[in-house]
PDB file of C-alpha atoms in Angstrom:
ATOM      1  CA  MET A  11    -104.978-156.329 101.062  1.00 45.00           C
ATOM      2  CA  ASP A  12    -106.193-159.609  99.492  1.00 48.00           C
ATOM      3  CA  LYS A  13    -104.257-162.720 100.363  1.00 55.00           C
ATOM      4  CA  PRO A  14    -102.612-164.492  97.456  1.00 52.00           C
ATOM      5  CA  SER A  15    -104.650-167.451  96.196  1.00 52.00           C
ATOM      6  CA  ALA A  16    -103.257-170.986  95.890  1.00 53.00           C
ATOM      7  CA  GLY A  17    -103.021-170.463  92.177  1.00 52.00           C
ATOM      8  CA  ASP A  18    -101.086-167.231  92.620  1.00 54.00           C
ATOM      9  CA  ARG A  19     -98.662-168.942  94.983  1.00 61.00           C
ATOM     10  CA  THR A  20     -98.224-171.807  92.510  1.00 77.00           C
ATOM     11  CA  LEU A  21     -97.532-169.484  89.602  1.00 74.00           C
ATOM     12  CA  ARG A  22     -95.194-167.358  91.649  1.00 78.00           C
ATOM     13  CA  GLY A  23     -93.310-170.491  92.829  1.00 79.00           C
ATOM     14  CA  ARG A  24     -92.954-171.798  89.296  1.00 83.00           C
ATOM     15  CA  LEU A  25     -91.713-168.529  87.869  1.00 82.00           C
ATOM     16  CA  GLY A  26     -89.340-167.921  90.751  1.00 81.00           C
ATOM     17  CA  ALA A  27     -87.910-171.391  90.545  1.00 83.00           C
ATOM     18  CA  THR A  28     -87.401-171.067  86.780  1.00 81.00           C
ATOM     19  CA  LEU A  29     -85.573-167.722  87.072  1.00 83.00           C
ATOM     20  CA  PHE A  30     -83.498-168.951  89.984  1.00 84.00           C
ATOM     21  CA  SER A  31     -82.441-172.071  88.159  1.00 85.00           C
ATOM     22  CA  ARG A  32     -81.404-170.029  85.132  1.00 80.00           C
ATOM     23  CA  VAL A  33     -79.118-167.636  87.134  1.00 87.00           C
ATOM     24  CA  ALA A  34     -77.955-170.096  89.842  1.00 85.00           C
ATOM     25  CA  GLY A  35     -77.862-173.451  88.101  1.00 85.00           C
ATOM     26  CA  PRO A  36     -78.655-176.937  89.475  1.00 87.00           C
ATOM     27  CA  SER A  37     -76.479-176.291  92.498  1.00 90.00           C
ATOM     28  CA  GLY A  38     -78.342-173.087  93.303  1.00 88.00           C
ATOM     29  CA  PRO A  39     -80.442-174.276  96.263  1.00 92.00           C
ATOM     30  CA  ALA A  40     -77.510-175.967  97.955  1.00 95.00           C
ATOM     31  CA  ASN A  41     -75.240-172.963  97.338  1.00 93.00           C
ATOM     32  CA  ARG A  42     -77.899-170.563  98.623  1.00 94.00           C
ATOM     33  CA  ALA A  43     -78.355-172.574 101.819  1.00 95.00           C
ATOM     34  CA  ARG A  44     -74.547-172.726 102.417  1.00 95.00           C
ATOM     35  CA  ILE A  45     -74.052-169.019 101.680  1.00 96.00           C
ATOM     36  CA  HIS A  46     -76.790-167.779 103.909  1.00 96.00           C
ATOM     37  CA  THR A  47     -76.824-170.211 106.791  1.00 95.00           C
ATOM     38  CA  THR A  48     -73.124-171.019 107.380  1.00 96.00           C
ATOM     39  CA  PRO A  49     -72.138-169.229 110.635  1.00 97.00           C
ATOM     40  CA  GLY A  50     -69.143-166.957 110.723  1.00 97.00           C
ATOM     41  CA  PRO A  51     -68.089-163.365 110.052  1.00 98.00           C
ATOM     42  CA  ARG A  52     -68.934-161.782 106.716  1.00 98.00           C
ATOM     43  CA  TRP A  53     -67.198-159.139 104.644  1.00 98.00           C
ATOM     44  CA  PHE A  54     -70.392-157.088 104.657  1.00 98.00           C
ATOM     45  CA  GLY A  55     -72.830-156.680 107.447  1.00 96.00           C
ATOM     46  CA  PRO A  56     -76.654-156.851 106.881  1.00 95.00           C
ATOM     47  CA  ASP A  57     -77.004-153.061 106.612  1.00 96.00           C
ATOM     48  CA  ARG A  58     -74.387-152.597 103.863  1.00 97.00           C
ATOM     49  CA  PRO A  59     -75.551-151.206 100.463  1.00 98.00           C
ATOM     50  CA  ILE A  60     -73.863-153.925  98.490  1.00 98.00           C
ATOM     51  CA  ARG A  61     -76.275-156.488 100.012  1.00 98.00           C
ATOM     52  CA  THR A  62     -79.220-154.389  98.943  1.00 97.00           C
ATOM     53  CA  VAL A  63     -77.976-153.702  95.375  1.00 98.00           C
ATOM     54  CA  HIS A  64     -76.848-157.261  94.612  1.00 97.00           C
ATOM     55  CA  GLY A  65     -80.061-158.745  95.974  1.00 96.00           C
ATOM     56  CA  ASP A  66     -82.405-156.600  93.866  1.00 97.00           C
ATOM     57  CA  ALA A  67     -84.159-157.609  90.721  1.00 96.00           C
ATOM     58  CA  SER A  68     -82.543-154.644  88.899  1.00 97.00           C
ATOM     59  CA  MET A  69     -79.397-156.816  88.650  1.00 96.00           C
ATOM     60  CA  PHE A  70     -81.011-158.649  85.685  1.00 95.00           C
ATOM     61  CA  ILE A  71     -80.871-155.469  83.652  1.00 96.00           C
ATOM     62  CA  GLY A  72     -77.615-154.265  85.151  1.00 96.00           C
ATOM     63  CA  GLY A  73     -75.889-157.509  84.453  1.00 95.00           C
ATOM     64  CA  LEU A  74     -76.663-157.509  80.744  1.00 95.00           C
ATOM     65  CA  SER A  75     -75.729-153.845  80.480  1.00 96.00           C
ATOM     66  CA  ALA A  76     -72.397-154.593  82.194  1.00 96.00           C
ATOM     67  CA  LEU A  77     -71.586-157.360  79.648  1.00 94.00           C
ATOM     68  CA  LEU A  78     -72.216-154.949  76.775  1.00 96.00           C
ATOM     69  CA  LEU A  79     -70.068-152.165  78.321  1.00 97.00           C
ATOM     70  CA  GLN A  80     -67.243-154.513  79.267  1.00 96.00           C
ATOM     71  CA  SER A  81     -67.005-155.857  75.668  1.00 95.00           C
ATOM     72  CA  LEU A  82     -65.841-152.446  74.435  1.00 97.00           C
ATOM     73  CA  HIS A  83     -62.281-153.019  75.854  1.00 97.00           C
ATOM     74  CA  PRO A  84     -60.510-155.023  73.127  1.00 96.00           C
ATOM     75  CA  LEU A  85     -58.279-156.925  75.516  1.00 96.00           C
ATOM     76  CA  ALA A  86     -61.070-157.897  77.881  1.00 94.00           C
ATOM     77  CA  MET A  87     -63.288-158.956  74.899  1.00 94.00           C
ATOM     78  CA  SER A  88     -60.471-161.097  73.429  1.00 93.00           C
ATOM     79  CA  ALA A  89     -60.015-162.895  76.715  1.00 92.00           C
ATOM     80  CA  VAL A  90     -63.782-163.547  76.935  1.00 89.00           C
ATOM     81  CA  ALA A  91     -64.059-164.691  73.317  1.00 86.00           C
ATOM     82  CA  ALA A  92     -61.105-167.028  73.546  1.00 84.00           C
ATOM     83  CA  HIS A  93     -61.462-168.416  77.034  1.00 81.00           C
ATOM     84  CA  SER A  94     -64.939-168.034  78.539  1.00 73.00           C
ATOM     85  CA  GLY A  95     -67.077-170.167  76.264  1.00 65.00           C
ATOM     86  CA  PHE A  96     -69.950-167.635  76.542  1.00 65.00           C
ATOM     87  CA  ARG A  97     -71.472-168.859  73.212  1.00 68.00           C
ATOM     88  CA  GLY A  98     -71.221-172.547  73.991  1.00 63.00           C
ATOM     89  CA  ASP A  99     -72.170-172.283  77.654  1.00 71.00           C
ATOM     90  CA  PRO A 100     -73.770-168.876  78.322  1.00 76.00           C
ATOM     91  CA  TRP A 101     -75.884-170.109  81.219  1.00 73.00           C
ATOM     92  CA  GLY A 102     -72.906-171.758  82.863  1.00 79.00           C
ATOM     93  CA  ARG A 103     -70.910-168.522  82.717  1.00 81.00           C
ATOM     94  CA  LEU A 104     -73.893-166.583  84.164  1.00 85.00           C
ATOM     95  CA  GLN A 105     -74.303-169.088  86.949  1.00 88.00           C
ATOM     96  CA  ARG A 106     -70.593-168.986  87.882  1.00 91.00           C
ATOM     97  CA  THR A 107     -70.679-165.166  87.967  1.00 92.00           C
ATOM     98  CA  SER A 108     -73.850-165.022  90.049  1.00 94.00           C
ATOM     99  CA  THR A 109     -72.499-167.544  92.522  1.00 96.00           C
ATOM    100  CA  PHE A 110     -69.327-165.555  92.851  1.00 97.00           C
ATOM    101  CA  LEU A 111     -71.290-162.399  93.531  1.00 97.00           C
ATOM    102  CA  ALA A 112     -73.499-164.182  96.043  1.00 97.00           C
ATOM    103  CA  VAL A 113     -70.551-165.722  97.941  1.00 98.00           C
ATOM    104  CA  THR A 114     -68.577-162.502  98.174  1.00 98.00           C
ATOM    105  CA  THR A 115     -71.601-160.379  99.100  1.00 98.00           C
ATOM    106  CA  TYR A 116     -73.429-162.651 101.560  1.00 98.00           C
ATOM    107  CA  GLY A 117     -71.113-165.572 102.349  1.00 97.00           C
ATOM    108  CA  THR A 118     -68.688-166.057 105.227  1.00 98.00           C
ATOM    109  CA  ALA A 119     -65.379-164.250 104.978  1.00 98.00           C
ATOM    110  CA  GLN A 120     -63.669-167.572 104.577  1.00 98.00           C
ATOM    111  CA  ASP A 121     -65.799-168.633 101.692  1.00 98.00           C
ATOM    112  CA  ALA A 122     -65.536-165.242 100.062  1.00 98.00           C
ATOM    113  CA  GLN A 123     -61.756-165.439 100.146  1.00 98.00           C
ATOM    114  CA  LEU A 124     -61.759-168.992  98.726  1.00 98.00           C
ATOM    115  CA  ALA A 125     -64.036-167.761  95.877  1.00 98.00           C
ATOM    116  CA  VAL A 126     -61.588-164.880  95.158  1.00 98.00           C
ATOM    117  CA  ASP A 127     -58.582-167.197  95.248  1.00 98.00           C
ATOM    118  CA  GLY A 128     -60.333-169.469  92.758  1.00 97.00           C
ATOM    119  CA  VAL A 129     -61.014-166.692  90.328  1.00 97.00           C
ATOM    120  CA  ARG A 130     -57.491-165.315  90.642  1.00 97.00           C
ATOM    121  CA  ALA A 131     -56.129-168.773  89.789  1.00 97.00           C
ATOM    122  CA  VAL A 132     -58.312-168.915  86.685  1.00 95.00           C
ATOM    123  CA  HIS A 133     -57.260-165.323  85.648  1.00 95.00           C
ATOM    124  CA  GLU A 134     -53.561-166.314  85.822  1.00 95.00           C
ATOM    125  CA  ARG A 135     -54.215-169.001  83.186  1.00 95.00           C
ATOM    126  CA  VAL A 136     -56.180-166.700  80.807  1.00 94.00           C
ATOM    127  CA  ARG A 137     -53.450-165.389  78.504  1.00 95.00           C
ATOM    128  CA  GLY A 138     -53.248-164.830  74.791  1.00 94.00           C
ATOM    129  CA  THR A 139     -52.893-162.362  71.928  1.00 94.00           C
ATOM    130  CA  THR A 140     -55.572-160.295  70.184  1.00 91.00           C
ATOM    131  CA  ALA A 141     -56.091-160.439  66.387  1.00 87.00           C
ATOM    132  CA  GLU A 142     -54.009-157.241  66.301  1.00 89.00           C
ATOM    133  CA  GLY A 143     -51.114-158.875  68.052  1.00 93.00           C
ATOM    134  CA  GLU A 144     -51.611-157.274  71.517  1.00 93.00           C
ATOM    135  CA  PRO A 145     -50.871-159.587  74.466  1.00 95.00           C
ATOM    136  CA  TYR A 146     -53.347-159.874  77.258  1.00 95.00           C
ATOM    137  CA  CYS A 147     -53.649-161.537  80.677  1.00 96.00           C
ATOM    138  CA  ALA A 148     -56.874-161.596  82.655  1.00 95.00           C
ATOM    139  CA  ALA A 149     -54.849-161.049  85.867  1.00 96.00           C
ATOM    140  CA  ASP A 150     -53.518-157.688  84.592  1.00 97.00           C
ATOM    141  CA  PRO A 151     -54.602-155.116  87.263  1.00 97.00           C
ATOM    142  CA  HIS A 152     -55.296-152.529  84.589  1.00 97.00           C
ATOM    143  CA  LEU A 153     -57.680-154.850  82.726  1.00 97.00           C
ATOM    144  CA  LEU A 154     -59.283-155.951  86.003  1.00 97.00           C
ATOM    145  CA  GLY A 155     -59.848-152.308  86.796  1.00 98.00           C
ATOM    146  CA  TRP A 156     -61.899-151.823  83.631  1.00 98.00           C
ATOM    147  CA  VAL A 157     -63.998-154.910  84.237  1.00 97.00           C
ATOM    148  CA  HIS A 158     -64.662-153.861  87.793  1.00 98.00           C
ATOM    149  CA  ALA A 159     -65.534-150.250  86.888  1.00 98.00           C
ATOM    150  CA  ALA A 160     -67.855-151.231  84.060  1.00 98.00           C
ATOM    151  CA  GLU A 161     -69.655-153.768  86.241  1.00 98.00           C
ATOM    152  CA  VAL A 162     -70.114-151.592  89.304  1.00 98.00           C
ATOM    153  CA  ASP A 163     -71.266-148.565  87.245  1.00 98.00           C
ATOM    154  CA  SER A 164     -73.825-150.818  85.485  1.00 98.00           C
ATOM    155  CA  PHE A 165     -75.129-152.334  88.709  1.00 98.00           C
ATOM    156  CA  LEU A 166     -75.349-148.904  90.275  1.00 98.00           C
ATOM    157  CA  ARG A 167     -77.204-147.317  87.371  1.00 98.00           C
ATOM    158  CA  ALA A 168     -79.672-150.279  87.277  1.00 98.00           C
ATOM    159  CA  HIS A 169     -80.427-150.006  90.968  1.00 98.00           C
ATOM    160  CA  GLU A 170     -80.741-146.210  90.783  1.00 98.00           C
ATOM    161  CA  ARG A 171     -83.321-146.517  87.974  1.00 97.00           C
ATOM    162  CA  PHE A 172     -85.156-149.743  88.834  1.00 98.00           C
ATOM    163  CA  GLY A 173     -84.338-150.676  92.360  1.00 97.00           C
ATOM    164  CA  ALA A 174     -87.067-151.308  94.900  1.00 96.00           C
ATOM    165  CA  HIS A 175     -85.506-148.860  97.300  1.00 94.00           C
ATOM    166  CA  PRO A 176     -82.908-146.660  95.620  1.00 95.00           C
ATOM    167  CA  TRP A 177     -80.175-145.163  97.734  1.00 95.00           C
ATOM    168  CA  ASP A 178     -79.291-141.514  97.994  1.00 97.00           C
ATOM    169  CA  ALA A 179     -75.895-140.188  96.875  1.00 97.00           C
ATOM    170  CA  ALA A 180     -74.153-141.165 100.116  1.00 98.00           C
ATOM    171  CA  GLY A 181     -75.663-144.679  99.867  1.00 98.00           C
ATOM    172  CA  TYR A 182     -74.239-145.191  96.345  1.00 98.00           C
ATOM    173  CA  ASP A 183     -70.895-143.846  97.476  1.00 98.00           C
ATOM    174  CA  ALA A 184     -71.000-146.525 100.180  1.00 98.00           C
ATOM    175  CA  TYR A 185     -71.904-149.131  97.586  1.00 98.00           C
ATOM    176  CA  VAL A 186     -68.879-148.282  95.503  1.00 98.00           C
ATOM    177  CA  ALA A 187     -66.712-148.459  98.654  1.00 98.00           C
ATOM    178  CA  ASP A 188     -68.153-151.936  99.475  1.00 98.00           C
ATOM    179  CA  THR A 189     -67.339-153.244  95.981  1.00 98.00           C
ATOM    180  CA  ALA A 190     -63.753-151.919  96.318  1.00 98.00           C
ATOM    181  CA  ARG A 191     -63.114-154.551  98.992  1.00 98.00           C
ATOM    182  CA  VAL A 192     -63.849-157.405  96.500  1.00 98.00           C
ATOM    183  CA  ALA A 193     -62.011-155.576  93.705  1.00 98.00           C
ATOM    184  CA  ALA A 194     -58.823-155.160  95.767  1.00 98.00           C
ATOM    185  CA  ALA A 195     -59.003-158.833  96.766  1.00 98.00           C
ATOM    186  CA  LEU A 196     -59.181-159.733  93.086  1.00 98.00           C
ATOM    187  CA  GLY A 197     -56.100-157.694  92.246  1.00 98.00           C
ATOM    188  CA  VAL A 198     -57.403-154.273  91.256  1.00 98.00           C
ATOM    189  CA  VAL A 199     -55.001-151.562  92.317  1.00 97.00           C
ATOM    190  CA  ASP A 200     -56.582-148.647  94.202  1.00 97.00           C
ATOM    191  CA  PRO A 201     -60.242-149.365  93.114  1.00 98.00           C
ATOM    192  CA  PRO A 202     -62.686-146.405  93.262  1.00 98.00           C
ATOM    193  CA  ARG A 203     -64.333-145.883  96.621  1.00 98.00           C
ATOM    194  CA  ASP A 204     -67.105-143.311  95.706  1.00 98.00           C
ATOM    195  CA  ARG A 205     -69.103-142.560  92.613  1.00 98.00           C
ATOM    196  CA  SER A 206     -67.111-139.556  91.486  1.00 98.00           C
ATOM    197  CA  SER A 207     -63.835-141.583  91.407  1.00 98.00           C
ATOM    198  CA  LEU A 208     -65.747-144.426  89.589  1.00 98.00           C
ATOM    199  CA  LEU A 209     -66.915-142.015  86.865  1.00 98.00           C
ATOM    200  CA  ALA A 210     -63.410-140.580  86.635  1.00 98.00           C
ATOM    201  CA  LEU A 211     -61.990-144.070  86.176  1.00 98.00           C
ATOM    202  CA  LEU A 212     -64.487-144.872  83.466  1.00 98.00           C
ATOM    203  CA  THR A 213     -63.534-141.619  81.630  1.00 97.00           C
ATOM    204  CA  ALA A 214     -59.821-142.485  81.879  1.00 98.00           C
ATOM    205  CA  TYR A 215     -60.429-145.799  80.007  1.00 98.00           C
ATOM    206  CA  ARG A 216     -62.399-144.145  77.190  1.00 98.00           C
ATOM    207  CA  PRO A 217     -59.326-143.766  74.821  1.00 98.00           C
ATOM    208  CA  GLU A 218     -58.706-147.563  75.038  1.00 97.00           C
ATOM    209  CA  LEU A 219     -62.283-148.588  74.095  1.00 98.00           C
ATOM    210  CA  ARG A 220     -63.442-149.665  70.669  1.00 96.00           C
ATOM    211  CA  ALA A 221     -65.865-152.112  69.241  1.00 96.00           C
ATOM    212  CA  THR A 222     -63.905-155.013  67.834  1.00 95.00           C
ATOM    213  CA  PRO A 223     -65.532-157.711  65.605  1.00 94.00           C
ATOM    214  CA  GLU A 224     -65.650-159.874  68.724  1.00 93.00           C
ATOM    215  CA  ALA A 225     -67.526-157.191  70.638  1.00 94.00           C
ATOM    216  CA  LEU A 226     -70.107-156.724  67.828  1.00 95.00           C
ATOM    217  CA  GLU A 227     -70.548-160.451  67.593  1.00 93.00           C
ATOM    218  CA  ALA A 228     -71.092-160.715  71.328  1.00 92.00           C
ATOM    219  CA  ALA A 229     -73.649-157.924  71.205  1.00 93.00           C
ATOM    220  CA  ARG A 230     -75.547-159.623  68.402  1.00 93.00           C
ATOM    221  CA  PHE A 231     -75.545-162.872  70.315  1.00 92.00           C
ATOM    222  CA  LEU A 232     -76.742-161.253  73.584  1.00 91.00           C
ATOM    223  CA  LEU A 233     -79.377-159.035  72.029  1.00 93.00           C
ATOM    224  CA  ARG A 234     -80.707-160.866  68.965  1.00 90.00           C
ATOM    225  CA  HIS A 235     -79.985-164.590  69.524  1.00 88.00           C
ATOM    226  CA  PRO A 236     -80.311-165.221  73.240  1.00 86.00           C
ATOM    227  CA  PRO A 237     -80.322-168.930  74.165  1.00 83.00           C
ATOM    228  CA  LEU A 238     -83.948-168.800  75.298  1.00 85.00           C
ATOM    229  CA  PRO A 239     -87.238-170.524  74.287  1.00 84.00           C
ATOM    230  CA  TRP A 240     -89.433-168.370  72.146  1.00 85.00           C
ATOM    231  CA  PRO A 241     -92.031-167.504  74.870  1.00 85.00           C
ATOM    232  CA  ALA A 242     -89.232-166.013  77.013  1.00 86.00           C
ATOM    233  CA  ARG A 243     -87.927-163.780  74.240  1.00 90.00           C
ATOM    234  CA  VAL A 244     -90.532-161.079  74.613  1.00 92.00           C
ATOM    235  CA  PRO A 245     -89.668-160.224  78.215  1.00 93.00           C
ATOM    236  CA  TYR A 246     -85.999-160.695  77.337  1.00 93.00           C
ATOM    237  CA  ALA A 247     -86.385-158.132  74.584  1.00 94.00           C
ATOM    238  CA  LEU A 248     -87.676-155.657  77.144  1.00 94.00           C
ATOM    239  CA  LEU A 249     -84.783-156.439  79.436  1.00 95.00           C
ATOM    240  CA  ALA A 250     -82.278-155.964  76.502  1.00 95.00           C
ATOM    241  CA  ALA A 251     -83.843-152.614  75.538  1.00 95.00           C
ATOM    242  CA  ASN A 252     -83.454-151.337  79.064  1.00 96.00           C
ATOM    243  CA  ALA A 253     -79.890-152.727  79.257  1.00 96.00           C
ATOM    244  CA  ILE A 254     -78.981-150.698  76.194  1.00 96.00           C
ATOM    245  CA  ALA A 255     -80.766-147.539  77.545  1.00 95.00           C
ATOM    246  CA  LEU A 256     -78.733-147.928  80.759  1.00 96.00           C
ATOM    247  CA  LEU A 257     -75.364-147.669  78.989  1.00 96.00           C
ATOM    248  CA  PRO A 258     -73.381-144.428  79.188  1.00 95.00           C
ATOM    249  CA  PRO A 259     -74.529-142.135  76.340  1.00 94.00           C
ATOM    250  CA  TRP A 260     -71.364-142.696  74.292  1.00 95.00           C
ATOM    251  CA  ALA A 261     -71.486-146.522  74.406  1.00 96.00           C
ATOM    252  CA  PRO A 262     -74.482-147.554  72.254  1.00 96.00           C
ATOM    253  CA  GLY A 263     -73.152-145.936  69.139  1.00 95.00           C
ATOM    254  CA  MET A 264     -69.844-147.751  69.476  1.00 95.00           C
ATOM    255  CA  LEU A 265     -71.771-151.072  69.371  1.00 95.00           C
ATOM    256  CA  GLY A 266     -73.880-149.997  66.455  1.00 93.00           C
ATOM    257  CA  LEU A 267     -76.974-149.545  68.548  1.00 92.00           C
ATOM    258  CA  ARG A 268     -79.281-146.582  68.183  1.00 82.00           C
ATOM    259  CA  PRO A 269     -80.261-144.765  71.367  1.00 73.00           C
ATOM    260  CA  ALA A 270     -84.054-144.492  71.800  1.00 75.00           C
ATOM    261  CA  THR A 271     -85.701-141.199  71.120  1.00 80.00           C
ATOM    262  CA  ALA A 272     -87.445-139.404  73.979  1.00 77.00           C
ATOM    263  CA  PRO A 273     -91.005-140.865  73.692  1.00 82.00           C
ATOM    264  CA  VAL A 274     -89.601-144.370  73.035  1.00 86.00           C
ATOM    265  CA  ASP A 275     -87.111-144.036  75.890  1.00 88.00           C
ATOM    266  CA  THR A 276     -89.973-143.271  78.294  1.00 91.00           C
ATOM    267  CA  CYS A 277     -91.787-146.403  77.220  1.00 93.00           C
ATOM    268  CA  VAL A 278     -88.601-148.448  77.573  1.00 94.00           C
ATOM    269  CA  ARG A 279     -88.109-147.176  81.126  1.00 94.00           C
ATOM    270  CA  LEU A 280     -91.722-147.978  82.047  1.00 95.00           C
ATOM    271  CA  SER A 281     -91.288-151.469  80.680  1.00 96.00           C
ATOM    272  CA  GLY A 282     -88.103-151.855  82.701  1.00 96.00           C
ATOM    273  CA  ARG A 283     -89.931-150.924  85.886  1.00 97.00           C
ATOM    274  CA  ALA A 284     -92.731-153.289  85.129  1.00 96.00           C
ATOM    275  CA  LEU A 285     -90.263-156.121  84.317  1.00 95.00           C
ATOM    276  CA  THR A 286     -88.225-155.657  87.473  1.00 96.00           C
ATOM    277  CA  ARG A 287     -91.382-155.576  89.596  1.00 96.00           C
ATOM    278  CA  SER A 288     -92.471-158.820  87.967  1.00 95.00           C
ATOM    279  CA  ILE A 289     -89.127-160.473  88.598  1.00 94.00           C
ATOM    280  CA  ARG A 290     -89.145-159.174  92.166  1.00 95.00           C
ATOM    281  CA  TRP A 291     -92.649-160.598  92.702  1.00 92.00           C
ATOM    282  CA  ALA A 292     -91.691-163.954  91.295  1.00 90.00           C
ATOM    283  CA  MET A 293     -88.514-164.344  93.263  1.00 85.00           C
ATOM    284  CA  THR A 294     -89.863-163.195  96.615  1.00 79.00           C
ATOM    285  CA  PRO A 295     -91.550-166.020  98.466  1.00 63.00           C
ATOM    286  CA  PRO A 296     -95.214-165.264  99.220  1.00 55.00           C
ATOM    287  CA  PRO A 297     -96.357-165.020 102.824  1.00 52.00           C
ATOM    288  CA  ARG A 298     -97.131-168.397 104.297  1.00 50.00           C
ATOM    289  CA  PRO A 299    -100.855-169.001 104.780  1.00 47.00           C
ATOM    290  CA  PRO A 300    -102.005-169.286 108.407  1.00 49.00           C
ATOM    291  CA  SER A 301    -102.042-172.812 109.830  1.00 43.00           C
TER     292      SER A 301
END
């Protein structure tokens, strides 16, 4: 196998640094060093599926798909629209979320608990009323259960389809069980611990879901008007198409999105595999040249 040239290493380093800065923010390098090098017990050992799933490039597609799916609960979407500032500071919200995932997945148990405590404190302050007069609170265990289920299902689907090393059924059951530990710490009551119970929970929420004006506006913003420079919009369009294709079959229509026909769907999946391979290549440090 040919060794990467100096030019390849430079290109890879630039792309990787750009992607990392987008998802992790200016404090990303310091946070990464603290998360991975601080000694102490972790919630999850090195062989746990959650560490594999959350460290894979498929998370880029799974994360966007999760946002689209989560928006279909009117109470969750009202809380996001009124309190998260996703339009004014979308990258800041992404960076806070990715840091939380990194700390709880890879950080020390002490740091993971501190991160959870911080999020719970924020959730207690996120209260309001929807346009229809329904009260909401981000700390409501039922609402937290929806956000958790939609997120985990999206991450799992993305890894199953685009992951570098997909798990078997038992591995994905173990992944769901891993995520239950974080969910319970956040306040979710009896979170699902295998894939069948996760799917059952998503089905139970179906009668509560609808596409509110806020959800449709969020979808337009995420899919059609991303806060990106024009050269980055072509790969982002591929990412967005795959995020839509990853949704449960009933979800795209609720958001006014047309599911791809069979030939187009095949092309979309192929583009998703190419995109995740490219992201994985960019964000994996190349082997060091010999001294």
